[in-house]
Amino acid sequence: MERKRKMKNETPKKIEQKKTVPKKTAQSKAVSKKKTQKTGNGKKKVSAKKKRKVRRIRNSICLGLVLLAVFFVMLAVIKIVKPSLLTKDYFEVQGEAVDASKPDIDVKLLTVNPYSRPGTKTEKIKGIVVHYTANPGAAAIANRNYFEGLKDTHETKSSSNFIVGLEGEIIQCVPTWEIAYASNERNIDTVSIECCHPDESGEFLEDTYRSMVQLCAWLCLKFDLSEKDIIRHYDVTEKICPKYFVEDEKAWENFHKDVKEAMKKAK
């Protein structure tokens, strides 16, 4: 009996203990839900960041490819329109226009020597320098032979790539890829042309002038230059050379126009 009573007395205590076990409240459920939501939001944010990063990388690659394509297109255009821009070394343009515009040239190269043909290589040709012989009435061949004789006389250092004669004949004395002693500090990047004249005025005969225009037009096409790249010896050193073109600026302007027109016809 006593044992039964004890069991009866213990039962309520066990029930009481069960009642005291903590249960999840509405508040704790809400907190748990918020934590779950935060975790989900965090994952979404990381995923969004990754997507943005991938998008930026993809856009950068696309932009790089576009710029690369534009660069190669520009190179192709320059190669066609202005090929000399792609090099710093001696350069010649090849093509039908160049060949068609080439005048008759009598090649009589000077002997390589320190006084008129040193054999020094030129850089990229950036200009054409026009001179006059300052030797009234002398023919082109006489001026060429004078340059040749300097190897023996050692009188001075002087020469020219080309000489245009009184009858329009053109003699080449020095290759265009070698310097001539004609234009001082511009020897290294220019081609020089000495032009014969009949008297002290320095004015050129019609045949001489015509050959000068044709020769300059051909050289401009050959070296990818314009008529503006044709200069006078005067423009380098202020020496009165060529005298006629220094004293008559209008005649010099007309010469540029005539060369430009000759280039157009060749193209």
PDB file of C-alpha atoms in Angstrom:
ATOM      1  CA  MET A   1       0.000   0.000   0.000  1.00  0.00           C
ATOM      2  CA  GLU A   2       2.735   2.348   0.935  1.00  0.00           C
ATOM      3  CA  ARG A   3       4.550   1.511  -2.261  1.00  0.00           C
ATOM      4  CA  LYS A   4       1.459   2.306  -4.338  1.00  0.00           C
ATOM      5  CA  ARG A   5       1.095   5.574  -2.502  1.00  0.00           C
ATOM      6  CA  LYS A   6       4.681   6.455  -3.248  1.00  0.00           C
ATOM      7  CA  MET A   7       4.173   5.748  -6.935  1.00  0.00           C
ATOM      8  CA  LYS A   8       1.053   7.880  -6.892  1.00  0.00           C
ATOM      9  CA  ASN A   9       2.978  10.649  -5.206  1.00  0.00           C
ATOM     10  CA  GLU A  10       5.839  10.443  -7.774  1.00  0.00           C
ATOM     11  CA  THR A  11       3.598  10.600 -10.806  1.00  0.00           C
ATOM     12  CA  PRO A  12       2.627  14.240 -10.443  1.00  0.00           C
ATOM     13  CA  LYS A  13       6.322  15.216 -10.096  1.00  0.00           C
ATOM     14  CA  LYS A  14       7.164  13.507 -13.399  1.00  0.00           C
ATOM     15  CA  ILE A  15       4.288  15.271 -15.030  1.00  0.00           C
ATOM     16  CA  GLU A  16       5.496  18.539 -13.565  1.00  0.00           C
ATOM     17  CA  GLN A  17       9.018  17.894 -14.921  1.00  0.00           C
ATOM     18  CA  LYS A  18       7.633  17.274 -18.413  1.00  0.00           C
ATOM     19  CA  LYS A  19       5.721  20.507 -18.213  1.00  0.00           C
ATOM     20  CA  THR A  20       8.931  22.433 -17.423  1.00  0.00           C
ATOM     21  CA  VAL A  21      10.719  21.284 -20.707  1.00  0.00           C
ATOM     22  CA  PRO A  22      11.175  24.487 -22.760  1.00  0.00           C
ATOM     23  CA  LYS A  23       9.218  24.735 -25.964  1.00  0.00           C
ATOM     24  CA  LYS A  24       9.983  26.883 -29.055  1.00  0.00           C
ATOM     25  CA  THR A  25       8.153  30.127 -28.723  1.00  0.00           C
ATOM     26  CA  ALA A  26       6.760  32.147 -31.591  1.00  0.00           C
ATOM     27  CA  GLN A  27       9.595  34.655 -31.090  1.00  0.00           C
ATOM     28  CA  SER A  28      12.331  31.994 -31.393  1.00  0.00           C
ATOM     29  CA  LYS A  29      10.674  30.648 -34.532  1.00  0.00           C
ATOM     30  CA  ALA A  30      10.704  34.127 -36.001  1.00  0.00           C
ATOM     31  CA  VAL A  31      14.410  34.560 -35.165  1.00  0.00           C
ATOM     32  CA  SER A  32      15.194  31.197 -36.726  1.00  0.00           C
ATOM     33  CA  LYS A  33      13.240  32.151 -39.820  1.00  0.00           C
ATOM     34  CA  LYS A  34      15.119  35.437 -40.077  1.00  0.00           C
ATOM     35  CA  LYS A  35      18.454  33.621 -39.831  1.00  0.00           C
ATOM     36  CA  THR A  36      17.384  31.308 -42.632  1.00  0.00           C
ATOM     37  CA  GLN A  37      16.281  34.284 -44.726  1.00  0.00           C
ATOM     38  CA  LYS A  38      19.591  36.062 -44.082  1.00  0.00           C
ATOM     39  CA  THR A  39      21.525  32.986 -45.144  1.00  0.00           C
ATOM     40  CA  GLY A  40      19.436  32.759 -48.294  1.00  0.00           C
ATOM     41  CA  ASN A  41      19.860  36.487 -48.999  1.00  0.00           C
ATOM     42  CA  GLY A  42      23.619  36.174 -48.416  1.00  0.00           C
ATOM     43  CA  LYS A  43      23.839  33.384 -50.961  1.00  0.00           C
ATOM     44  CA  LYS A  44      21.798  35.442 -53.424  1.00  0.00           C
ATOM     45  CA  LYS A  45      24.116  38.458 -52.929  1.00  0.00           C
ATOM     46  CA  VAL A  46      27.254  36.346 -53.500  1.00  0.00           C
ATOM     47  CA  SER A  47      25.664  34.841 -56.599  1.00  0.00           C
ATOM     48  CA  ALA A  48      24.729  38.322 -57.894  1.00  0.00           C
ATOM     49  CA  LYS A  49      28.286  39.577 -57.295  1.00  0.00           C
ATOM     50  CA  LYS A  50      29.709  36.633 -59.206  1.00  0.00           C
ATOM     51  CA  LYS A  51      27.356  37.291 -62.091  1.00  0.00           C
ATOM     52  CA  ARG A  52      28.329  40.973 -62.172  1.00  0.00           C
ATOM     53  CA  LYS A  53      32.011  40.034 -62.089  1.00  0.00           C
ATOM     54  CA  VAL A  54      31.574  37.549 -64.949  1.00  0.00           C
ATOM     55  CA  ARG A  55      29.602  40.182 -66.883  1.00  0.00           C
ATOM     56  CA  ARG A  56      32.370  42.760 -66.400  1.00  0.00           C
ATOM     57  CA  ILE A  57      35.036  40.297 -67.538  1.00  0.00           C
ATOM     58  CA  ARG A  58      32.972  39.360 -70.585  1.00  0.00           C
ATOM     59  CA  ASN A  59      32.413  43.035 -71.456  1.00  0.00           C
ATOM     60  CA  SER A  60      36.130  43.765 -71.042  1.00  0.00           C
ATOM     61  CA  ILE A  61      37.035  40.891 -73.359  1.00  0.00           C
ATOM     62  CA  CYS A  62      34.503  42.055 -75.954  1.00  0.00           C
ATOM     63  CA  LEU A  63      35.799  45.627 -75.758  1.00  0.00           C
ATOM     64  CA  GLY A  64      39.384  44.400 -76.104  1.00  0.00           C
ATOM     65  CA  LEU A  65      38.493  42.368 -79.179  1.00  0.00           C
ATOM     66  CA  VAL A  66      36.698  45.349 -80.739  1.00  0.00           C
ATOM     67  CA  LEU A  67      39.687  47.645 -80.088  1.00  0.00           C
ATOM     68  CA  LEU A  68      42.045  45.030 -81.510  1.00  0.00           C
ATOM     69  CA  ALA A  69      39.903  44.746 -84.633  1.00  0.00           C
ATOM     70  CA  VAL A  70      39.832  48.547 -85.013  1.00  0.00           C
ATOM     71  CA  PHE A  71      43.632  48.642 -84.593  1.00  0.00           C
ATOM     72  CA  PHE A  72      44.180  46.095 -87.371  1.00  0.00           C
ATOM     73  CA  VAL A  73      41.721  47.907 -89.639  1.00  0.00           C
ATOM     74  CA  MET A  74      43.605  51.160 -89.048  1.00  0.00           C
ATOM     75  CA  LEU A  75      46.899  49.438 -89.856  1.00  0.00           C
ATOM     76  CA  ALA A  76      45.426  48.129 -93.097  1.00  0.00           C
ATOM     77  CA  VAL A  77      44.151  51.594 -94.045  1.00  0.00           C
ATOM     78  CA  ILE A  78      47.506  53.218 -93.211  1.00  0.00           C
ATOM     79  CA  LYS A  79      49.303  50.572 -95.264  1.00  0.00           C
ATOM     80  CA  ILE A  80      47.184  51.550 -98.260  1.00  0.00           C
ATOM     81  CA  VAL A  81      46.920  55.321 -97.729  1.00  0.00           C
ATOM     82  CA  LYS A  82      50.193  56.223 -95.964  1.00  0.00           C
ATOM     83  CA  PRO A  83      52.475  53.169 -95.816  1.00  0.00           C
ATOM     84  CA  SER A  84      55.608  55.142 -94.895  1.00  0.00           C
ATOM     85  CA  LEU A  85      54.158  55.808 -91.428  1.00  0.00           C
ATOM     86  CA  LEU A  86      54.759  52.173 -90.517  1.00  0.00           C
ATOM     87  CA  THR A  87      58.561  52.389 -90.755  1.00  0.00           C
ATOM     88  CA  LYS A  88      61.475  54.566 -89.703  1.00  0.00           C
ATOM     89  CA  ASP A  89      63.903  53.066 -92.213  1.00  0.00           C
ATOM     90  CA  TYR A  90      64.490  53.807 -95.882  1.00  0.00           C
ATOM     91  CA  PHE A  91      61.298  52.973 -97.695  1.00  0.00           C
ATOM     92  CA  GLU A  92      60.053  52.979-101.286  1.00  0.00           C
ATOM     93  CA  VAL A  93      56.465  52.670-102.489  1.00  0.00           C
ATOM     94  CA  GLN A  94      55.883  50.103-105.214  1.00  0.00           C
ATOM     95  CA  GLY A  95      53.068  50.353-107.743  1.00  0.00           C
ATOM     96  CA  GLU A  96      51.879  51.235-111.217  1.00  0.00           C
ATOM     97  CA  ALA A  97      51.513  54.950-110.427  1.00  0.00           C
ATOM     98  CA  VAL A  98      55.157  55.138-109.356  1.00  0.00           C
ATOM     99  CA  ASP A  99      56.377  53.243-112.400  1.00  0.00           C
ATOM    100  CA  ALA A 100      54.190  55.223-114.814  1.00  0.00           C
ATOM    101  CA  SER A 101      55.381  58.590-113.512  1.00  0.00           C
ATOM    102  CA  LYS A 102      59.101  57.795-113.634  1.00  0.00           C
ATOM    103  CA  PRO A 103      60.942  60.112-116.046  1.00  0.00           C
ATOM    104  CA  ASP A 104      63.853  59.085-118.270  1.00  0.00           C
ATOM    105  CA  ILE A 105      66.953  59.022-116.092  1.00  0.00           C
ATOM    106  CA  ASP A 106      70.541  58.582-117.240  1.00  0.00           C
ATOM    107  CA  VAL A 107      72.230  56.762-114.347  1.00  0.00           C
ATOM    108  CA  LYS A 108      75.887  57.813-114.080  1.00  0.00           C
ATOM    109  CA  LEU A 109      76.763  57.048-110.485  1.00  0.00           C
ATOM    110  CA  LEU A 110      79.804  58.663-108.936  1.00  0.00           C
ATOM    111  CA  THR A 111      82.683  56.553-107.677  1.00  0.00           C
ATOM    112  CA  VAL A 112      82.357  55.946-103.939  1.00  0.00           C
ATOM    113  CA  ASN A 113      84.716  58.411-102.259  1.00  0.00           C
ATOM    114  CA  PRO A 114      84.784  60.694 -99.181  1.00  0.00           C
ATOM    115  CA  TYR A 115      84.292  63.924-101.178  1.00  0.00           C
ATOM    116  CA  SER A 116      81.161  63.362-103.263  1.00  0.00           C
ATOM    117  CA  ARG A 117      79.730  59.903-102.627  1.00  0.00           C
ATOM    118  CA  PRO A 118      80.583  58.644 -99.136  1.00  0.00           C
ATOM    119  CA  GLY A 119      78.293  55.597 -99.397  1.00  0.00           C
ATOM    120  CA  THR A 120      76.473  56.512 -96.179  1.00  0.00           C
ATOM    121  CA  LYS A 121      72.958  55.062 -96.001  1.00  0.00           C
ATOM    122  CA  THR A 122      70.032  57.447 -95.708  1.00  0.00           C
ATOM    123  CA  GLU A 123      67.196  57.176 -93.243  1.00  0.00           C
ATOM    124  CA  LYS A 124      63.535  57.242 -94.320  1.00  0.00           C
ATOM    125  CA  ILE A 125      63.205  59.944 -96.978  1.00  0.00           C
ATOM    126  CA  LYS A 126      61.129  62.817 -95.604  1.00  0.00           C
ATOM    127  CA  GLY A 127      61.730  65.500 -98.194  1.00  0.00           C
ATOM    128  CA  ILE A 128      63.085  66.577-101.570  1.00  0.00           C
ATOM    129  CA  VAL A 129      65.469  69.527-101.728  1.00  0.00           C
ATOM    130  CA  VAL A 130      65.671  71.650-104.887  1.00  0.00           C
ATOM    131  CA  HIS A 131      68.960  73.489-105.696  1.00  0.00           C
ATOM    132  CA  TYR A 132      70.388  75.449-108.596  1.00  0.00           C
ATOM    133  CA  THR A 133      73.921  74.853-109.814  1.00  0.00           C
ATOM    134  CA  ALA A 134      75.029  78.524-109.540  1.00  0.00           C
ATOM    135  CA  ASN A 135      77.051  77.722-112.654  1.00  0.00           C
ATOM    136  CA  PRO A 136      75.229  79.535-115.507  1.00  0.00           C
ATOM    137  CA  GLY A 137      75.187  77.754-118.854  1.00  0.00           C
ATOM    138  CA  ALA A 138      76.899  74.565-117.617  1.00  0.00           C
ATOM    139  CA  ALA A 139      75.340  71.284-118.749  1.00  0.00           C
ATOM    140  CA  ALA A 140      74.216  68.507-116.443  1.00  0.00           C
ATOM    141  CA  ILE A 141      77.070  66.205-117.473  1.00  0.00           C
ATOM    142  CA  ALA A 142      79.636  68.936-116.754  1.00  0.00           C
ATOM    143  CA  ASN A 143      78.276  69.329-113.223  1.00  0.00           C
ATOM    144  CA  ARG A 144      78.258  65.559-112.756  1.00  0.00           C
ATOM    145  CA  ASN A 145      81.902  65.325-113.859  1.00  0.00           C
ATOM    146  CA  TYR A 146      82.823  68.105-111.449  1.00  0.00           C
ATOM    147  CA  PHE A 147      81.408  66.034-108.569  1.00  0.00           C
ATOM    148  CA  GLU A 148      83.315  62.978-109.814  1.00  0.00           C
ATOM    149  CA  GLY A 149      86.552  64.952-109.969  1.00  0.00           C
ATOM    150  CA  LEU A 150      86.364  65.861-106.285  1.00  0.00           C
ATOM    151  CA  LYS A 151      87.679  62.403-105.390  1.00  0.00           C
ATOM    152  CA  ASP A 152      90.978  63.533-106.883  1.00  0.00           C
ATOM    153  CA  THR A 153      91.070  67.288-106.227  1.00  0.00           C
ATOM    154  CA  HIS A 154      89.728  67.096-102.644  1.00  0.00           C
ATOM    155  CA  GLU A 155      88.649  70.684-103.262  1.00  0.00           C
ATOM    156  CA  THR A 156      85.436  70.421-101.251  1.00  0.00           C
ATOM    157  CA  LYS A 157      82.652  68.016-100.385  1.00  0.00           C
ATOM    158  CA  SER A 158      79.736  68.417-102.783  1.00  0.00           C
ATOM    159  CA  SER A 159      77.311  66.361-104.880  1.00  0.00           C
ATOM    160  CA  SER A 160      73.647  65.721-105.594  1.00  0.00           C
ATOM    161  CA  ASN A 161      71.420  62.701-106.103  1.00  0.00           C
ATOM    162  CA  PHE A 162      70.112  64.115-109.399  1.00  0.00           C
ATOM    163  CA  ILE A 163      71.015  66.863-111.861  1.00  0.00           C
ATOM    164  CA  VAL A 164      68.455  68.298-114.299  1.00  0.00           C
ATOM    165  CA  GLY A 165      70.077  69.773-117.433  1.00  0.00           C
ATOM    166  CA  LEU A 166      69.350  72.702-119.720  1.00  0.00           C
ATOM    167  CA  GLU A 167      67.579  70.453-122.231  1.00  0.00           C
ATOM    168  CA  GLY A 168      65.585  68.597-119.574  1.00  0.00           C
ATOM    169  CA  GLU A 169      67.966  65.643-119.328  1.00  0.00           C
ATOM    170  CA  ILE A 170      68.162  63.999-115.896  1.00  0.00           C
ATOM    171  CA  ILE A 171      71.368  62.426-114.594  1.00  0.00           C
ATOM    172  CA  GLN A 172      71.501  60.391-111.400  1.00  0.00           C
ATOM    173  CA  CYS A 173      74.803  60.692-109.542  1.00  0.00           C
ATOM    174  CA  VAL A 174      74.054  59.110-106.160  1.00  0.00           C
ATOM    175  CA  PRO A 175      71.461  56.419-105.307  1.00  0.00           C
ATOM    176  CA  THR A 176      68.501  57.679-103.295  1.00  0.00           C
ATOM    177  CA  TRP A 177      69.388  55.257-100.471  1.00  0.00           C
ATOM    178  CA  GLU A 178      72.751  57.006-100.051  1.00  0.00           C
ATOM    179  CA  ILE A 179      73.384  60.564 -98.893  1.00  0.00           C
ATOM    180  CA  ALA A 180      74.729  63.245-101.219  1.00  0.00           C
ATOM    181  CA  TYR A 181      76.644  66.288 -99.988  1.00  0.00           C
ATOM    182  CA  ALA A 182      74.018  68.887-100.878  1.00  0.00           C
ATOM    183  CA  SER A 183      71.611  69.870 -98.104  1.00  0.00           C
ATOM    184  CA  ASN A 184      73.693  70.074 -94.930  1.00  0.00           C
ATOM    185  CA  GLU A 185      71.905  68.510 -91.923  1.00  0.00           C
ATOM    186  CA  ARG A 186      69.077  67.308 -94.199  1.00  0.00           C
ATOM    187  CA  ASN A 187      71.353  65.069 -96.281  1.00  0.00           C
ATOM    188  CA  ILE A 188      70.381  62.103 -94.111  1.00  0.00           C
ATOM    189  CA  ASP A 189      66.627  62.164 -94.869  1.00  0.00           C
ATOM    190  CA  THR A 190      66.211  63.968 -98.197  1.00  0.00           C
ATOM    191  CA  VAL A 191      66.859  63.514-101.906  1.00  0.00           C
ATOM    192  CA  SER A 192      68.664  66.419-103.595  1.00  0.00           C
ATOM    193  CA  ILE A 193      68.142  67.807-107.100  1.00  0.00           C
ATOM    194  CA  GLU A 194      70.590  70.251-108.717  1.00  0.00           C
ATOM    195  CA  CYS A 195      69.028  72.211-111.574  1.00  0.00           C
ATOM    196  CA  CYS A 196      70.937  73.882-114.413  1.00  0.00           C
ATOM    197  CA  HIS A 197      70.081  77.426-115.579  1.00  0.00           C
ATOM    198  CA  PRO A 198      71.221  79.514-118.561  1.00  0.00           C
ATOM    199  CA  ASP A 199      72.127  82.812-116.865  1.00  0.00           C
ATOM    200  CA  GLU A 200      72.739  84.680-113.596  1.00  0.00           C
ATOM    201  CA  SER A 201      69.018  85.205-112.944  1.00  0.00           C
ATOM    202  CA  GLY A 202      68.718  81.543-112.025  1.00  0.00           C
ATOM    203  CA  GLU A 203      65.466  81.208-113.960  1.00  0.00           C
ATOM    204  CA  PHE A 204      65.022  77.774-115.494  1.00  0.00           C
ATOM    205  CA  LEU A 205      64.375  76.993-119.134  1.00  0.00           C
ATOM    206  CA  GLU A 206      61.043  75.402-120.025  1.00  0.00           C
ATOM    207  CA  ASP A 207      62.555  71.958-120.678  1.00  0.00           C
ATOM    208  CA  THR A 208      64.433  72.046-117.384  1.00  0.00           C
ATOM    209  CA  TYR A 209      61.338  73.140-115.492  1.00  0.00           C
ATOM    210  CA  ARG A 210      59.211  70.392-117.038  1.00  0.00           C
ATOM    211  CA  SER A 211      61.717  67.703-116.049  1.00  0.00           C
ATOM    212  CA  MET A 212      61.993  69.166-112.538  1.00  0.00           C
ATOM    213  CA  VAL A 213      58.220  68.867-112.091  1.00  0.00           C
ATOM    214  CA  GLN A 214      58.145  65.300-113.435  1.00  0.00           C
ATOM    215  CA  LEU A 215      61.143  64.204-111.336  1.00  0.00           C
ATOM    216  CA  CYS A 216      59.719  65.718-108.137  1.00  0.00           C
ATOM    217  CA  ALA A 217      56.288  64.168-108.750  1.00  0.00           C
ATOM    218  CA  TRP A 218      57.859  60.738-109.233  1.00  0.00           C
ATOM    219  CA  LEU A 219      59.993  61.076-106.098  1.00  0.00           C
ATOM    220  CA  CYS A 220      56.955  62.166-104.060  1.00  0.00           C
ATOM    221  CA  LEU A 221      55.058  59.062-105.147  1.00  0.00           C
ATOM    222  CA  LYS A 222      58.121  56.873-104.640  1.00  0.00           C
ATOM    223  CA  PHE A 223      58.625  58.038-101.049  1.00  0.00           C
ATOM    224  CA  ASP A 224      54.992  58.623-100.077  1.00  0.00           C
ATOM    225  CA  LEU A 225      55.382  62.409 -99.878  1.00  0.00           C
ATOM    226  CA  SER A 226      53.259  65.387-100.899  1.00  0.00           C
ATOM    227  CA  GLU A 227      54.252  68.516-102.809  1.00  0.00           C
ATOM    228  CA  LYS A 228      54.565  70.254 -99.413  1.00  0.00           C
ATOM    229  CA  ASP A 229      57.548  68.027 -98.655  1.00  0.00           C
ATOM    230  CA  ILE A 230      59.492  69.639-101.504  1.00  0.00           C
ATOM    231  CA  ILE A 231      61.713  72.348-100.052  1.00  0.00           C
ATOM    232  CA  ARG A 232      64.465  74.706-101.199  1.00  0.00           C
ATOM    233  CA  HIS A 233      68.061  74.666-100.021  1.00  0.00           C
ATOM    234  CA  TYR A 234      67.124  78.101 -98.672  1.00  0.00           C
ATOM    235  CA  ASP A 235      64.596  76.501 -96.303  1.00  0.00           C
ATOM    236  CA  VAL A 236      67.394  74.493 -94.692  1.00  0.00           C
ATOM    237  CA  THR A 237      70.243  77.022 -94.442  1.00  0.00           C
ATOM    238  CA  GLU A 238      68.794  80.334 -95.771  1.00  0.00           C
ATOM    239  CA  LYS A 239      71.298  80.191 -98.613  1.00  0.00           C
ATOM    240  CA  ILE A 240      69.899  81.909-101.730  1.00  0.00           C
ATOM    241  CA  CYS A 241      69.348  78.628-103.534  1.00  0.00           C
ATOM    242  CA  PRO A 242      67.673  78.050-105.895  1.00  0.00           C
ATOM    243  CA  LYS A 243      67.923  81.767-106.579  1.00  0.00           C
ATOM    244  CA  TYR A 244      64.880  82.074-108.854  1.00  0.00           C
ATOM    245  CA  PHE A 245      62.547  80.297-106.409  1.00  0.00           C
ATOM    246  CA  VAL A 246      63.876  82.267-103.425  1.00  0.00           C
ATOM    247  CA  GLU A 247      63.451  85.652-105.078  1.00  0.00           C
ATOM    248  CA  ASP A 248      60.081  84.826-106.624  1.00  0.00           C
ATOM    249  CA  GLU A 249      57.805  83.196-104.023  1.00  0.00           C
ATOM    250  CA  LYS A 250      54.928  83.090-106.506  1.00  0.00           C
ATOM    251  CA  ALA A 251      57.029  81.002-108.894  1.00  0.00           C
ATOM    252  CA  TRP A 252      57.804  78.617-106.015  1.00  0.00           C
ATOM    253  CA  GLU A 253      54.102  78.302-105.168  1.00  0.00           C
ATOM    254  CA  ASN A 254      53.300  77.582-108.810  1.00  0.00           C
ATOM    255  CA  PHE A 255      56.003  74.906-108.890  1.00  0.00           C
ATOM    256  CA  HIS A 256      54.313  73.151-105.953  1.00  0.00           C
ATOM    257  CA  LYS A 257      50.963  73.332-107.763  1.00  0.00           C
ATOM    258  CA  ASP A 258      52.457  71.900-110.947  1.00  0.00           C
ATOM    259  CA  VAL A 259      54.003  68.986-109.031  1.00  0.00           C
ATOM    260  CA  LYS A 260      50.686  68.302-107.293  1.00  0.00           C
ATOM    261  CA  GLU A 261      48.904  68.250-110.640  1.00  0.00           C
ATOM    262  CA  ALA A 262      51.505  65.893-112.102  1.00  0.00           C
ATOM    263  CA  MET A 263      51.006  63.520-109.144  1.00  0.00           C
ATOM    264  CA  LYS A 264      47.250  63.526-109.696  1.00  0.00           C
ATOM    265  CA  LYS A 265      47.676  62.619-113.343  1.00  0.00           C
ATOM    266  CA  ALA A 266      49.988  59.733-112.421  1.00  0.00           C
ATOM    267  CA  LYS A 267      47.430  58.290-110.020  1.00  0.00           C
TER     268      LYS A 267
END
